CSV table of N, CA, C and O in Angstrom, one decimal:
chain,number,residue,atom,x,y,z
A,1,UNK,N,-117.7,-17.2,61.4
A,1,UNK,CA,-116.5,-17.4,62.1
A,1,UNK,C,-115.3,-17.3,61.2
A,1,UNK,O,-115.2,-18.1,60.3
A,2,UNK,N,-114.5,-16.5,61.3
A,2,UNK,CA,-113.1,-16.4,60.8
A,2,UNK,C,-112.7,-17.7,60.9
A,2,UNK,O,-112.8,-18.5,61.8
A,3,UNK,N,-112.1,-17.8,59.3
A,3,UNK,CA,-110.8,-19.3,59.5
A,3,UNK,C,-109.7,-18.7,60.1
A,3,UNK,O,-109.1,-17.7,60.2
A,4,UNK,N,-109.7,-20.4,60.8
A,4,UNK,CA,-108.1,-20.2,61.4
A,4,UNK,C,-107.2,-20.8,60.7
A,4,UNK,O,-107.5,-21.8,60.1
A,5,UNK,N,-106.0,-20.0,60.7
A,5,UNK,CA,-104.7,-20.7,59.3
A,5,UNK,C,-103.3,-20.8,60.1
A,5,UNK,O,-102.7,-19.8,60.3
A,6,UNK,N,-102.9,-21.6,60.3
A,6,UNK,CA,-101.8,-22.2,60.8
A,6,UNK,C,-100.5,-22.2,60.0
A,6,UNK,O,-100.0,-23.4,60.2
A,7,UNK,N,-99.7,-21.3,59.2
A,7,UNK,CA,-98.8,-22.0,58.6
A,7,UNK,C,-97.4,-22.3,59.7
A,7,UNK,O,-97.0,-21.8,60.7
A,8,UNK,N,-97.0,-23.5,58.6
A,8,UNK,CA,-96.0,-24.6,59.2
A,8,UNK,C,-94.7,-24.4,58.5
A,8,UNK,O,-95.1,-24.3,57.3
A,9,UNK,N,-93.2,-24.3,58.4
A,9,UNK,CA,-92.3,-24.1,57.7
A,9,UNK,C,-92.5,-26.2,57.2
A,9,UNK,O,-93.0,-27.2,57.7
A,10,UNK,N,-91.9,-26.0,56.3
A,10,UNK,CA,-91.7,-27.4,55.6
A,10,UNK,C,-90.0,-27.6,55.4
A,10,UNK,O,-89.2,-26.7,55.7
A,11,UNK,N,-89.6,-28.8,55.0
A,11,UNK,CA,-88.2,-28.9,54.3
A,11,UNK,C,-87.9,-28.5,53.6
A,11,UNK,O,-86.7,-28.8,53.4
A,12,UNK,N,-88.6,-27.6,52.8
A,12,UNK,CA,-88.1,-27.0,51.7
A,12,UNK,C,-88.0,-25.5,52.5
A,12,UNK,O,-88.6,-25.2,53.4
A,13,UNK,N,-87.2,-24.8,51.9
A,13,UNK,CA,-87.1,-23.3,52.3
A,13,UNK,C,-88.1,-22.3,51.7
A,13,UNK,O,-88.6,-21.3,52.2
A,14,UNK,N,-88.2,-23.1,50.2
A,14,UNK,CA,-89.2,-22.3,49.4
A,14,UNK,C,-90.6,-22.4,49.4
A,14,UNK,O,-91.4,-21.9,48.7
A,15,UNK,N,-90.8,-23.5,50.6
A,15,UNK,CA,-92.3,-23.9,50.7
A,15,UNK,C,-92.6,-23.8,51.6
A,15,UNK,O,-91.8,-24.1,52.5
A,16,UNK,N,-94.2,-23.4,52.0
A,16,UNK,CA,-94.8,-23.5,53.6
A,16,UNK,C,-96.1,-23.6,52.9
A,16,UNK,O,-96.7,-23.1,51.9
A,17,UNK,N,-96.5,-24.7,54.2
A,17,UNK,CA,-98.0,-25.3,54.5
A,17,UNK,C,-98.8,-24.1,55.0
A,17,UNK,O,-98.3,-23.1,55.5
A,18,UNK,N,-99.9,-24.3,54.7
A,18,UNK,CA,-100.7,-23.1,55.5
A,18,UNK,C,-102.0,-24.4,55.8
A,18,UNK,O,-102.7,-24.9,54.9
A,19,UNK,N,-102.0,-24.7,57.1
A,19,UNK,CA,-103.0,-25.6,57.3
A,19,UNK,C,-104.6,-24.3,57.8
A,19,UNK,O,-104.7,-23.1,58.1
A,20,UNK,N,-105.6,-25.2,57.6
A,20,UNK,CA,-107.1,-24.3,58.0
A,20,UNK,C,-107.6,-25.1,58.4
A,20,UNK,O,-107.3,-26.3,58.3
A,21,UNK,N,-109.0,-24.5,59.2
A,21,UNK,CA,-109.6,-25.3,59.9
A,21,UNK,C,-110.5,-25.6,59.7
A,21,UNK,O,-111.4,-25.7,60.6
A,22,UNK,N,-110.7,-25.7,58.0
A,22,UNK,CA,-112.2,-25.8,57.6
A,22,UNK,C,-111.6,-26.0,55.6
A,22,UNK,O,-110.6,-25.5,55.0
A,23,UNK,N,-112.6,-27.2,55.0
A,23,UNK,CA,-111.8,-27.9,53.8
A,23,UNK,C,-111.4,-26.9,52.9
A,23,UNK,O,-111.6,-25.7,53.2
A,24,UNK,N,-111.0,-27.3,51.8
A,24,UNK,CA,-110.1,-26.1,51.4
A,24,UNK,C,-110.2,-27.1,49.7
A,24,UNK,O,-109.5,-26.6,48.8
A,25,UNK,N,-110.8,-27.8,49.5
A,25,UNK,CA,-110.8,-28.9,48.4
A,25,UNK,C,-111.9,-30.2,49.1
A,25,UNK,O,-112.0,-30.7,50.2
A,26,UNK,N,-112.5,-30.4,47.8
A,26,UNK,CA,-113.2,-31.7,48.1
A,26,UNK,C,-112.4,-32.7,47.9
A,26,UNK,O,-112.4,-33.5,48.9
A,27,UNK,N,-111.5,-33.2,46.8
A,27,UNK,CA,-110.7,-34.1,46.5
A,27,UNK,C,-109.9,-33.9,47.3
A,27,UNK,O,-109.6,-32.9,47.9
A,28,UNK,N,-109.2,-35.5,47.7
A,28,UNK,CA,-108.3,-35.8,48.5
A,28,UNK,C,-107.1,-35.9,47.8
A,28,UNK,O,-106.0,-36.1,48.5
A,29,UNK,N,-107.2,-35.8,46.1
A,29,UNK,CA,-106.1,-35.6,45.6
A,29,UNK,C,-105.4,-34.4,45.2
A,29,UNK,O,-106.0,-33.5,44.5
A,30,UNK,N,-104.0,-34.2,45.7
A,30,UNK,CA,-103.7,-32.9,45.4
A,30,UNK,C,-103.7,-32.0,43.9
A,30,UNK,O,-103.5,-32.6,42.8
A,31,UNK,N,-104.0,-30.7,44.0
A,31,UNK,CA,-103.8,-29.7,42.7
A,31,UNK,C,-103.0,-28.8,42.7
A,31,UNK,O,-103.3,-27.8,43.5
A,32,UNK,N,-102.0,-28.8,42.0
A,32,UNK,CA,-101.1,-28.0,41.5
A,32,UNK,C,-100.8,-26.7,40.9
A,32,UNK,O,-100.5,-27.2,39.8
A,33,UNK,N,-100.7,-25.3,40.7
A,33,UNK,CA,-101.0,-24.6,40.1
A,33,UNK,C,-99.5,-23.6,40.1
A,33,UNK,O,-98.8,-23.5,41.1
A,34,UNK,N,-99.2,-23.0,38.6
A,34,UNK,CA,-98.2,-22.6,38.7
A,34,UNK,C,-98.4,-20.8,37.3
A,34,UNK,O,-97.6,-20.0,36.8
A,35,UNK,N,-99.6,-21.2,37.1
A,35,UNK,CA,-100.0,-20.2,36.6
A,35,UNK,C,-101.5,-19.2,36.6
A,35,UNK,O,-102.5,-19.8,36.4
A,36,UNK,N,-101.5,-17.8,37.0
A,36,UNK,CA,-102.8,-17.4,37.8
A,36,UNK,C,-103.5,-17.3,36.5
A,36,UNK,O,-104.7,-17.4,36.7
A,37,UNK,N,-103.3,-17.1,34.9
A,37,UNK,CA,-104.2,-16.4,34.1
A,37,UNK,C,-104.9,-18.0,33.7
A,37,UNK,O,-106.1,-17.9,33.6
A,38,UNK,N,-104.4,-19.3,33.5
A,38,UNK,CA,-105.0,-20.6,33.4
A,38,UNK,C,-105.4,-21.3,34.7
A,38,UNK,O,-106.0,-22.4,34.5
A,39,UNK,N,-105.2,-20.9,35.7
A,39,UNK,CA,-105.6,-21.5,37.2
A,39,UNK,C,-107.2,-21.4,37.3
A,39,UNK,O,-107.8,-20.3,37.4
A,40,UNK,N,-107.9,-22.5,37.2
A,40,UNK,CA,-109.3,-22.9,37.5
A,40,UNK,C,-109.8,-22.5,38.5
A,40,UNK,O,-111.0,-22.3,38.5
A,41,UNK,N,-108.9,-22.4,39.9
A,41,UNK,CA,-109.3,-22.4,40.8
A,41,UNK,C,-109.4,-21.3,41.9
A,41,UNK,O,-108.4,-21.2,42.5
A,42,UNK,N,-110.4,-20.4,42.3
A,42,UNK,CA,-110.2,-19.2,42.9
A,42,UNK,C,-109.3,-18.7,43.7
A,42,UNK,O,-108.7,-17.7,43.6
A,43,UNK,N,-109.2,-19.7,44.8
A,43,UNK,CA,-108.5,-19.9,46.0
A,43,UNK,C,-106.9,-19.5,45.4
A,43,UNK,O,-106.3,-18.4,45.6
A,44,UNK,N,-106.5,-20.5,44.5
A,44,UNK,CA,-105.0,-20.6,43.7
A,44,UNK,C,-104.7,-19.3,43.2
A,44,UNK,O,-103.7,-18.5,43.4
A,45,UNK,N,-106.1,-19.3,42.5
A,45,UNK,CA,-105.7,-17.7,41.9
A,45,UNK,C,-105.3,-16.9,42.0
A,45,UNK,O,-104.6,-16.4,41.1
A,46,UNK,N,-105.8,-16.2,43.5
A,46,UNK,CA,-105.6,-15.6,44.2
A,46,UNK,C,-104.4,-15.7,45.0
A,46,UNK,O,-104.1,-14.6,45.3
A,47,UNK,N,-103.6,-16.7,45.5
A,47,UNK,CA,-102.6,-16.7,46.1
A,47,UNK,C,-101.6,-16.8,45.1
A,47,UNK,O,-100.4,-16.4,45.4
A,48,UNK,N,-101.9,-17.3,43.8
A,48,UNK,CA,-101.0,-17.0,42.8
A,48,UNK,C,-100.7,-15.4,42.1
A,48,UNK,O,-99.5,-15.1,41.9
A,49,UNK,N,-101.6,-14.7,41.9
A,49,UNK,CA,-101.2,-13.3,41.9
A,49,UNK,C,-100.3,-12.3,42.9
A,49,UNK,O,-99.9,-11.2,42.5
A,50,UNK,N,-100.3,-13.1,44.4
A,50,UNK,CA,-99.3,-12.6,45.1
A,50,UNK,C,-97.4,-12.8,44.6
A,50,UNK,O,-96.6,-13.7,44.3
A,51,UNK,N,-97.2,-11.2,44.6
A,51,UNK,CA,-95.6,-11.5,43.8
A,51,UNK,C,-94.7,-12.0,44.4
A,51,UNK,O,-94.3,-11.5,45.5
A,52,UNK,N,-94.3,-13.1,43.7
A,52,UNK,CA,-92.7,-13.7,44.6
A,52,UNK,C,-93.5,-15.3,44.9
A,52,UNK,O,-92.8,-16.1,45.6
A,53,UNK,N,-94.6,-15.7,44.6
A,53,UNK,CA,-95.3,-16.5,44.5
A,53,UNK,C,-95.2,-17.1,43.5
A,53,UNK,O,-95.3,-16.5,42.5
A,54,UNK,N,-94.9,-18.5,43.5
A,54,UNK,CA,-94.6,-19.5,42.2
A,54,UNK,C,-95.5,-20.8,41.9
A,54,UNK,O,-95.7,-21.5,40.8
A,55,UNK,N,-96.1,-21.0,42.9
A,55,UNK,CA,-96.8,-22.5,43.0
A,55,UNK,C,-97.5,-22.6,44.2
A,55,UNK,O,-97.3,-22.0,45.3
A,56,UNK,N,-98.7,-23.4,43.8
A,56,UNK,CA,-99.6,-23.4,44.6
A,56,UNK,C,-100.0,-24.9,45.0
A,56,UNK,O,-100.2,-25.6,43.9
A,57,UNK,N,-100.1,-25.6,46.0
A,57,UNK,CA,-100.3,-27.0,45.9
A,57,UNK,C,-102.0,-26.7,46.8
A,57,UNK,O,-101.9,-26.1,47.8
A,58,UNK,N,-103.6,-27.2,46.3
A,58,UNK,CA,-104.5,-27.5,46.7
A,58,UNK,C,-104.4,-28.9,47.7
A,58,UNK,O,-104.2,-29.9,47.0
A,59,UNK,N,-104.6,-29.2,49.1
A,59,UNK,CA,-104.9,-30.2,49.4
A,59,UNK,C,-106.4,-30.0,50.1
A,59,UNK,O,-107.0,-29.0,50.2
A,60,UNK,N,-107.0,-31.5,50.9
A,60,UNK,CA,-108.2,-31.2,51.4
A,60,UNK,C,-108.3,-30.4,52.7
A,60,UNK,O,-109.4,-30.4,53.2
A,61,UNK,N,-107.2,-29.8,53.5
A,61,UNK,CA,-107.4,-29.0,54.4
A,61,UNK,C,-106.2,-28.5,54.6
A,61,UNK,O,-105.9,-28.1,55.7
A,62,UNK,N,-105.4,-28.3,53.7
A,62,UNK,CA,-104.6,-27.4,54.1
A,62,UNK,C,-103.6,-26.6,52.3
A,62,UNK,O,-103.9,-27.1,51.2
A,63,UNK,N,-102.8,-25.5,52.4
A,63,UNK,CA,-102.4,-25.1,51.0
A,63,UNK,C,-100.8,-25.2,51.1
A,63,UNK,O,-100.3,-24.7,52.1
A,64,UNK,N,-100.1,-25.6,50.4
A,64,UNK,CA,-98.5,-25.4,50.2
A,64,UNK,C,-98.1,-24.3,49.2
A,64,UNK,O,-98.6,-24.4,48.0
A,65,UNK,N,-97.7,-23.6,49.3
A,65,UNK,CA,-97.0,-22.4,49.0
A,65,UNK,C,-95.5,-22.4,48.5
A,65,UNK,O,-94.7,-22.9,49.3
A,66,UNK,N,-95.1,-22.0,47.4
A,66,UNK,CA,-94.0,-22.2,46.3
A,66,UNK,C,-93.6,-20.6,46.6
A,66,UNK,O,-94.5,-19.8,46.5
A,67,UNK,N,-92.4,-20.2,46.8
A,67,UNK,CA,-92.0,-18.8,46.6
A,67,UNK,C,-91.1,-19.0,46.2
A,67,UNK,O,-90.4,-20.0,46.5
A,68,UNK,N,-90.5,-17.9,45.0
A,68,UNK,CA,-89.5,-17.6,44.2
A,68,UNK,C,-88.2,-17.5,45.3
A,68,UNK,O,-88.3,-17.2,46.5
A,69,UNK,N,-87.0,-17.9,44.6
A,69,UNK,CA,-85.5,-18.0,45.6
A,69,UNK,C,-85.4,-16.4,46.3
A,69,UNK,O,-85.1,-16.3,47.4
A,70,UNK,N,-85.8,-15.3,45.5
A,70,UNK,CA,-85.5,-14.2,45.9
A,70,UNK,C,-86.4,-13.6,46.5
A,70,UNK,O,-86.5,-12.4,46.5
A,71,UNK,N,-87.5,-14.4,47.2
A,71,UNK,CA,-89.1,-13.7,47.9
A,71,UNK,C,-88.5,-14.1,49.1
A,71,UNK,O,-87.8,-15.1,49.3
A,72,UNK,N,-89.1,-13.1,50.0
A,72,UNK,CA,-88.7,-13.3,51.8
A,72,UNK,C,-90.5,-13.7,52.0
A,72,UNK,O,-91.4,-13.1,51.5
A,73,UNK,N,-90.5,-15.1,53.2
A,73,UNK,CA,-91.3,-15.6,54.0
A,73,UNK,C,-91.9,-14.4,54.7
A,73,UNK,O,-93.1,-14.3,54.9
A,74,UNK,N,-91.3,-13.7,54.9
A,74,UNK,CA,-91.6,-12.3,56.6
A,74,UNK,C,-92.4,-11.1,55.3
A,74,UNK,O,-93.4,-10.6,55.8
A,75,UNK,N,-92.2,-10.7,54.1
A,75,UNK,CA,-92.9,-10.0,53.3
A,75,UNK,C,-94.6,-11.3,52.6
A,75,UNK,O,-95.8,-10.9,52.7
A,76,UNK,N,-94.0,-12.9,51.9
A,76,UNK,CA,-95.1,-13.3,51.3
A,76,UNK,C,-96.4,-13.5,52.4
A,76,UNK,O,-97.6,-13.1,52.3
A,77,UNK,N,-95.8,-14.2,53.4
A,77,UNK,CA,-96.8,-15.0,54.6
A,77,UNK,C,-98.3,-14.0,54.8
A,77,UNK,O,-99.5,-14.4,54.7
A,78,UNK,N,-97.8,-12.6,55.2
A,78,UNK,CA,-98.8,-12.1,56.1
A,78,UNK,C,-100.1,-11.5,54.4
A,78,UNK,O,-101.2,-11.1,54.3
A,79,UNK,N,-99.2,-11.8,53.5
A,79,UNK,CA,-99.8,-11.2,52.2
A,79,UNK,C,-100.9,-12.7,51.6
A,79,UNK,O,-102.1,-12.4,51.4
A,80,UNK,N,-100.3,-14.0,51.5
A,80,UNK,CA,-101.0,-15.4,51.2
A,80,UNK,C,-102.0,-15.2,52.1
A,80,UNK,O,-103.1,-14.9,51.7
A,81,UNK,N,-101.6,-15.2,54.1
A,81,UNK,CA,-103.2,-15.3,54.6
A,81,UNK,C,-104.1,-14.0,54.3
A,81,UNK,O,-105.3,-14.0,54.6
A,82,UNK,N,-103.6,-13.1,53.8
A,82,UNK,CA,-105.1,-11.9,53.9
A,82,UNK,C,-105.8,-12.7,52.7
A,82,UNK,O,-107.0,-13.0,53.0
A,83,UNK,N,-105.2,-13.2,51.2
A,83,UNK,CA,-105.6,-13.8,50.3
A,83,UNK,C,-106.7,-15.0,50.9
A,83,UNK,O,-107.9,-15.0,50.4
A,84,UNK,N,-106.5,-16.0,51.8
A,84,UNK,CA,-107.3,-17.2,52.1
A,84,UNK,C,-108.1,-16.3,52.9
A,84,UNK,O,-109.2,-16.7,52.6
A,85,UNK,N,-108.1,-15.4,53.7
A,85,UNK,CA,-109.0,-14.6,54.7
A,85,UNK,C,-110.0,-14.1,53.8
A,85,UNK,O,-111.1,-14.2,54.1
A,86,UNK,N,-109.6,-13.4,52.4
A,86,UNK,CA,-110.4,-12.5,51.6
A,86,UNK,C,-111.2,-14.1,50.8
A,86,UNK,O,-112.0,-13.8,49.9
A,87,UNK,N,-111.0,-15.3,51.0
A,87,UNK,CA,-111.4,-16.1,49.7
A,87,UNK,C,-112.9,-17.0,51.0
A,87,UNK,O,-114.0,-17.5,50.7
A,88,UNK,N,-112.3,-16.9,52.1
A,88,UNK,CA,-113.4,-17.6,52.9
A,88,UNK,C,-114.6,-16.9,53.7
A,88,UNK,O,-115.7,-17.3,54.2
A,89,UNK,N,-114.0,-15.5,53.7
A,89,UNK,CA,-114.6,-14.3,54.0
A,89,UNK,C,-114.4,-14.1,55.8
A,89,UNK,O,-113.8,-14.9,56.5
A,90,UNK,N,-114.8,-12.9,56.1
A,90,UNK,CA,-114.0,-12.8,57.2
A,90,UNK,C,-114.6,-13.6,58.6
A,90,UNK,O,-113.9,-13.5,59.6
């Protein structure tokens, strides 16, 4: 069954939640990531090599997303979920 991914605008402009319906981290504590070639983590990795992508926040069911001042939401968004679609499989 395909994940379902929900993203949410947040308060910040440069950030959006992308909630899933299935865990995303065993820890309940968050992970941080702001670089793809030292990023431990597949998931990260991967949404970190998307350009205009700056930071990555890991929680237990859902991901926050960091985009650079000059990346548009309407070009990153549909590009981050093919990444979580390609990382949980289809």
């Amino acid at each position: 069954m395909p994940v379902r991914i929900t993203p949410q605008d947040t308060p910040n402009p440069n950030a959006r939640r992308v909630v899933l319906d299935r865990p995303v981290q065993e820890s309940s504590r968050g992970r941080y990531f702001t670089d793809p070639t030292a990023c431990d983590d597949p998931l990260a990795r991967a949404i970190l090599e998307v350009e205009g992508v700056v930071g990555v926040m890991l929680l237990p069911n859902s991901v926050t997303v960091n985009k650079a001042n000059e990346a548009f939401w309407e070009q990153l968004q549909p590009l981050v979920v093919q990444k979580i679609h390609g990382y949980f499989g289809p």
